[in-house]
XYZ file of C-alpha atoms in Angstrom:
308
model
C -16.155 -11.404 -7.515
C -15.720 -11.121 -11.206
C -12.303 -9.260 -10.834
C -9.180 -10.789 -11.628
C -5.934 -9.111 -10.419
C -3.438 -11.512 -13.082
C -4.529 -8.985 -16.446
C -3.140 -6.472 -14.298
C -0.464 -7.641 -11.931
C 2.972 -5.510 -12.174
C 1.451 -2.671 -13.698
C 2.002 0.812 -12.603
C -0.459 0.849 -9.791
C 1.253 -2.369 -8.544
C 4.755 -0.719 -8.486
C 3.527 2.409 -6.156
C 1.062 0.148 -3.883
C 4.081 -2.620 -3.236
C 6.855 0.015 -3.210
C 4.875 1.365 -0.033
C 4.037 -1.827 1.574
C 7.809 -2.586 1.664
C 8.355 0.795 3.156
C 5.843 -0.040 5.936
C 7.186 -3.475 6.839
C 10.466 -2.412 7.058
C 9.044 0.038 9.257
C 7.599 -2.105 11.697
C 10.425 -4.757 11.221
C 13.094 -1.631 13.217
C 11.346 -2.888 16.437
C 12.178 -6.614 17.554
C 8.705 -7.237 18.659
C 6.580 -9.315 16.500
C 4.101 -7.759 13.913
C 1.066 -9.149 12.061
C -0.214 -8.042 8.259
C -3.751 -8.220 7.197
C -4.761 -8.254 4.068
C -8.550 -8.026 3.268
C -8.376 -8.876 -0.272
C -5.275 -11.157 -1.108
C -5.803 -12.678 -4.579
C -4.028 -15.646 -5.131
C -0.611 -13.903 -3.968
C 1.718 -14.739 -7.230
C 0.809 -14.563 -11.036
C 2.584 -15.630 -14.380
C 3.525 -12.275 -16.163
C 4.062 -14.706 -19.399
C 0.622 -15.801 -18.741
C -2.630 -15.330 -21.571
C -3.959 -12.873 -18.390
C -0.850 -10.463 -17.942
C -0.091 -10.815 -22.029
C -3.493 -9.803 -22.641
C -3.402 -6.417 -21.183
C 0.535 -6.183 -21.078
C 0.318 -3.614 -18.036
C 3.488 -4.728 -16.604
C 5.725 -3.307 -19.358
C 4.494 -0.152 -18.409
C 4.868 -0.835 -14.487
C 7.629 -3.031 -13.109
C 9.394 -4.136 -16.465
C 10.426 -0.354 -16.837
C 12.325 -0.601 -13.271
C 14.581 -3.652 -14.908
C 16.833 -1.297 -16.997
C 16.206 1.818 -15.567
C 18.553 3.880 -18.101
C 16.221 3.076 -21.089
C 13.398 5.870 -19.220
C 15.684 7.415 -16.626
C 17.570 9.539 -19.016
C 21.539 9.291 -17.928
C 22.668 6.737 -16.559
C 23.586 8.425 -12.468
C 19.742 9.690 -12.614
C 18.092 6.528 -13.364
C 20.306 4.880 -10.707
C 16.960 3.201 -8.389
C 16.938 4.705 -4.655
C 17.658 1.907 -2.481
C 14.070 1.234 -0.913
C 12.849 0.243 -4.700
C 16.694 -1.393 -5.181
C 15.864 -3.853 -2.557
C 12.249 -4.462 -3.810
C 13.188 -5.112 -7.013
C 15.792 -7.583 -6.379
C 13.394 -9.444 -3.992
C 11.251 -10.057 -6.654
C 13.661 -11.102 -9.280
C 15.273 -13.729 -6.339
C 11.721 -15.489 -6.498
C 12.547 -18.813 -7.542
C 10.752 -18.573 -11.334
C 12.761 -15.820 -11.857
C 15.927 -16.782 -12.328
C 16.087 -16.491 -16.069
C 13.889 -13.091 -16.057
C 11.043 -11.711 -14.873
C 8.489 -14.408 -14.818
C 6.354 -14.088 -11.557
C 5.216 -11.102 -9.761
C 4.351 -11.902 -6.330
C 1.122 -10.025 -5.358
C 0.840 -8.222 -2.036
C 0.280 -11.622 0.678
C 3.962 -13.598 -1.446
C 5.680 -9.789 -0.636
C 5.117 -9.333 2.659
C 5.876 -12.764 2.808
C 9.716 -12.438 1.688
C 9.870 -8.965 3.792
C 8.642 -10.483 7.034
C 10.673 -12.203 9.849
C 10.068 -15.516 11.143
C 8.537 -14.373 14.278
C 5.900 -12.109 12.290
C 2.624 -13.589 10.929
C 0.037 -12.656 8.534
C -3.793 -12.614 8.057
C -4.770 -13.161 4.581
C -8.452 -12.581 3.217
C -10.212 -13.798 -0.053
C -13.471 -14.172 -0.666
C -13.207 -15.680 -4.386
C -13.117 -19.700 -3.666
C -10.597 -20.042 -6.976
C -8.217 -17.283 -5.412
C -8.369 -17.949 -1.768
C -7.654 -22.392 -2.864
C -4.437 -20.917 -4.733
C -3.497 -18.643 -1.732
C -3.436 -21.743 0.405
C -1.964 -23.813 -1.815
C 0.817 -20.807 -2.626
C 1.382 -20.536 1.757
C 0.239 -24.520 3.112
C 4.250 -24.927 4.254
C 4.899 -21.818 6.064
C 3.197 -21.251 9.288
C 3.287 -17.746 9.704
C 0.452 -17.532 6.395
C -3.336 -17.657 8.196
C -6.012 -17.380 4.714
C -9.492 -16.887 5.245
C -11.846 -17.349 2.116
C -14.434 -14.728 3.709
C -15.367 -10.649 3.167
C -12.341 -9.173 4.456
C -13.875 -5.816 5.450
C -16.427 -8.341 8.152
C -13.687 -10.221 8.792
C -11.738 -7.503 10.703
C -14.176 -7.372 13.294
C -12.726 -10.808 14.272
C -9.180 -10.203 13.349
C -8.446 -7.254 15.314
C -6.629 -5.905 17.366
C -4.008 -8.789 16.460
C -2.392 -11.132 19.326
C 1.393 -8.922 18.445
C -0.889 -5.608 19.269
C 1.217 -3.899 16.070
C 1.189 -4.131 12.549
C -0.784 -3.387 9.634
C -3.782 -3.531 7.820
C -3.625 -3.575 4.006
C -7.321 -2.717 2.166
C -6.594 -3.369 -1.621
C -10.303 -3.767 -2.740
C -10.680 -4.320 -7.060
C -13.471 -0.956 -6.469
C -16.151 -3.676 -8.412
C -18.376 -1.133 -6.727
C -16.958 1.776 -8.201
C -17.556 5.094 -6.107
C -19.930 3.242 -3.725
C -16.739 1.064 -2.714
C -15.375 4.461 -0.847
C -18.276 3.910 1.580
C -17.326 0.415 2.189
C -13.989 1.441 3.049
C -15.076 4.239 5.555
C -17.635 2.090 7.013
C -14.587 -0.972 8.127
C -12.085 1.714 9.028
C -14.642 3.419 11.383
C -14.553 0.059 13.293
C -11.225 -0.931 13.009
C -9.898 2.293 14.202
C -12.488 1.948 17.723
C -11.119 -1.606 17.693
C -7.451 -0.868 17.191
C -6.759 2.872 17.154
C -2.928 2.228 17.069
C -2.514 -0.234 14.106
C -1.033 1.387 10.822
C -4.041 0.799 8.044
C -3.008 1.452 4.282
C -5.847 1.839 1.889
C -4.759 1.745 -1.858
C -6.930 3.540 -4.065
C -7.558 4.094 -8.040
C -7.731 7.722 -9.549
C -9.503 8.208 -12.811
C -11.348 11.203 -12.106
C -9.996 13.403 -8.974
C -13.463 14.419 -8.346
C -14.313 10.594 -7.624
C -11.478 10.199 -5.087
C -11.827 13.748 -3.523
C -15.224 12.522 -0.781
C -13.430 9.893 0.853
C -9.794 11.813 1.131
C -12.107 14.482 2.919
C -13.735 11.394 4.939
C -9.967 10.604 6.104
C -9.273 14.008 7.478
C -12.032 13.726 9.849
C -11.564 10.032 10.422
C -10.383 10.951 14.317
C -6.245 9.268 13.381
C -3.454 11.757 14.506
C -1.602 11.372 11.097
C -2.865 10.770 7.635
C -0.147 10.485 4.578
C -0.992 10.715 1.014
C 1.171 9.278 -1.504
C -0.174 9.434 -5.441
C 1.589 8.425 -8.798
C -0.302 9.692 -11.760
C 0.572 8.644 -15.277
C -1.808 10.360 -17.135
C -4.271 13.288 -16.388
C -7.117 12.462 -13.340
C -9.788 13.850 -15.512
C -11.099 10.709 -17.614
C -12.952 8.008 -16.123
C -12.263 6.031 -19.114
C -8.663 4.255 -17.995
C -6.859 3.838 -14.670
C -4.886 7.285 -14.907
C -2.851 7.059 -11.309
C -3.758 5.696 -8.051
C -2.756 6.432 -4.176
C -1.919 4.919 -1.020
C -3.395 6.746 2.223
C -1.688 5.763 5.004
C -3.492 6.035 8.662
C -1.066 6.323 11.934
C 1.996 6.287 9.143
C 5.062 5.326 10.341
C 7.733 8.101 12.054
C 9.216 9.644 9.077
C 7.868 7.153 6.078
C 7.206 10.747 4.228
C 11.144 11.004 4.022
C 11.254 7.405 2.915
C 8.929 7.657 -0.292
C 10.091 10.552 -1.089
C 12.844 9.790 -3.314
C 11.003 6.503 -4.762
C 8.366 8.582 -5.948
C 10.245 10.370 -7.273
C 12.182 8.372 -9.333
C 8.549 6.622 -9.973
C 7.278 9.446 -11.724
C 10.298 9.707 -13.910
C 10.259 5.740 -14.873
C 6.617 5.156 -15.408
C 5.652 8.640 -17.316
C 4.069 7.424 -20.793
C 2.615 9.875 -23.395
C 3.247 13.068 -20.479
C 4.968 13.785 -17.387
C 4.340 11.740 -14.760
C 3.137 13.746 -11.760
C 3.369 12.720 -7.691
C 1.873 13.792 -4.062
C 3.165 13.177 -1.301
C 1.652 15.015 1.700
C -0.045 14.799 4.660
C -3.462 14.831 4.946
C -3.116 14.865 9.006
C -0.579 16.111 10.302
C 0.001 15.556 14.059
C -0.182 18.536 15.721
C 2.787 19.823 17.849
C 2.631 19.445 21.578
C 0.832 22.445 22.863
C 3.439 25.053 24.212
C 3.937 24.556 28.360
C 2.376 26.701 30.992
C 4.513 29.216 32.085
C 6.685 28.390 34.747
C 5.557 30.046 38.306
C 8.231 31.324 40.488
C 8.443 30.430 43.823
C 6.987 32.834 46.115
C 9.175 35.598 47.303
C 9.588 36.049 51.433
C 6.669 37.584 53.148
C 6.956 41.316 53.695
C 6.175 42.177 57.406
């Protein structure tokens, strides 16, 4: 409750966790039917990077301003070139109207899907601080597509799901206030979402200072009963200091056909925009992998003629 997302907004973290969610909408968006997004903690869905909060900390120059002119970290100018999936994310964000004249606003994870979506999609939007969930309503009271709910967003899947569209996705983006005993939380509203809705695509962002923090509940997802599990990490400094945010993840349950191939470039390039005082290093693997069809029974012959 005492967390606020705007000393932070469009840092590195950000850039992985949003680069992702894009990949997953568009995704979803390759079938016509209609999808649905849930997010069980929202924030107030757009913050002023110019703002005392974001100027503060400063995060953002070492997140998304370092994607604006790409050759300044990229070395040459053909390898810093952005792969398309971050291309189209980061001109999405500078087309927010506040933007215009440079980058102003970053739109937090509800105003993103937001822009991605399609009319005929809709999303569930969850935030329990009463400040942050009156600005997320304020931010989405024109466009009907935008349901917030100021209540616990891990309680209020048992309510929310399955969704009406029977796809989509569910994005858990807690601020770990709880620290390691925020894992449990997590593991404790996927168990029921998954007996609720085994087929929706869940996406749980996490923070990495020390690995050995993070390594319980990436165990907990290989035994979580979903078919496929994807990792994807961005580490800017080493995982071995709780001290500072070091790199974070997104683990992706009942990921998308191919969304491995899709990050793999961004990440890529990720790693070699956001490094700082070392190498940047990335993971992107799968933590469950579906297994491959078992082979077939062998085929019988027909029987041969009787022998008198």
């Amino acid at each position: 409750m005492n967390y606020r997302h705007a000393y932070h907004a469009g840092n590195f973290a950000d850039v992985l966790k949003h680069a992702v969610l894009l990949a997953l909408i568009e995704a979803l968006k390759l079938k016509p039917a209609p999808f649905c997004v849930i997010d069980t903690h929202a924030g107030s869905g757009c913050y002023a990077l110019d703002g005392a909060e974001a100027d503060k900390t400063g995060e953002y120059r070492d997140g998304i301003a370092r994607l604006l002119f790409p050759d300044l970290h990229g070395g040459d100018a053909h390898a810093a070139a952005l792969p398309p999936l971050l291309r189209r994310w980061l001109d999405s964000i500078l087309a927010l109207p506040g933007n215009e004249h440079g980058l102003k606003l970053y739109p937090g994870s509800p105003l993103q899907a937001a822009l991605a979506m399609r009319d005929t999609d809709s999303a569930q939007l969850c935030e329990l601080h009463p400040e942050e969930s009156a600005r997320l309503r304020e931010l989405f009271h024109r466009d009907a597509r935008m349901h917030v709910h100021g209540r616990n967003g891990y309680e209020a899947l048992g309510a929310l799901l399955p969704p009406k569209e029977k796809r989509g996705l569910v994005l858990i983006d807690p601020p770990y206030e709880a620290q390691e005993a925020e894992y449990r939380l997590i593991e404790h509203a996927l168990k029921g979402a998954l007996e609720r809705w085994p087929g929706g695509i869940y996406a749980v962002w996490y923070p990495i200072k020390r690995r050995s923090q993070v390594q319980p509940f990436l165990r907990w997802l290989q035994h979580c009963g979903a078919k496929r599990v994807l990792r994807a990490e961005l580490l800017v400094h080493g995982d071995d200091s709780p001290l500072r945010l070091n790199g974070s993840g997104m683990a992706i349950i009942n990921a998308p056909w191919q969304l491995d191939e899709t990050l793999r470039e961004p990440l890529r390039a990720l790693a070699r925009l956001l490094a700082q005082e070392r190498p940047a290093e990335w993971k992107l693997d799968w933590l469950v992998a579906e297994s491959a069809a078992p082979p077939a029974a062998p085929a019988r012959l027909p029987p041969g003629p009787r022998r008198r």
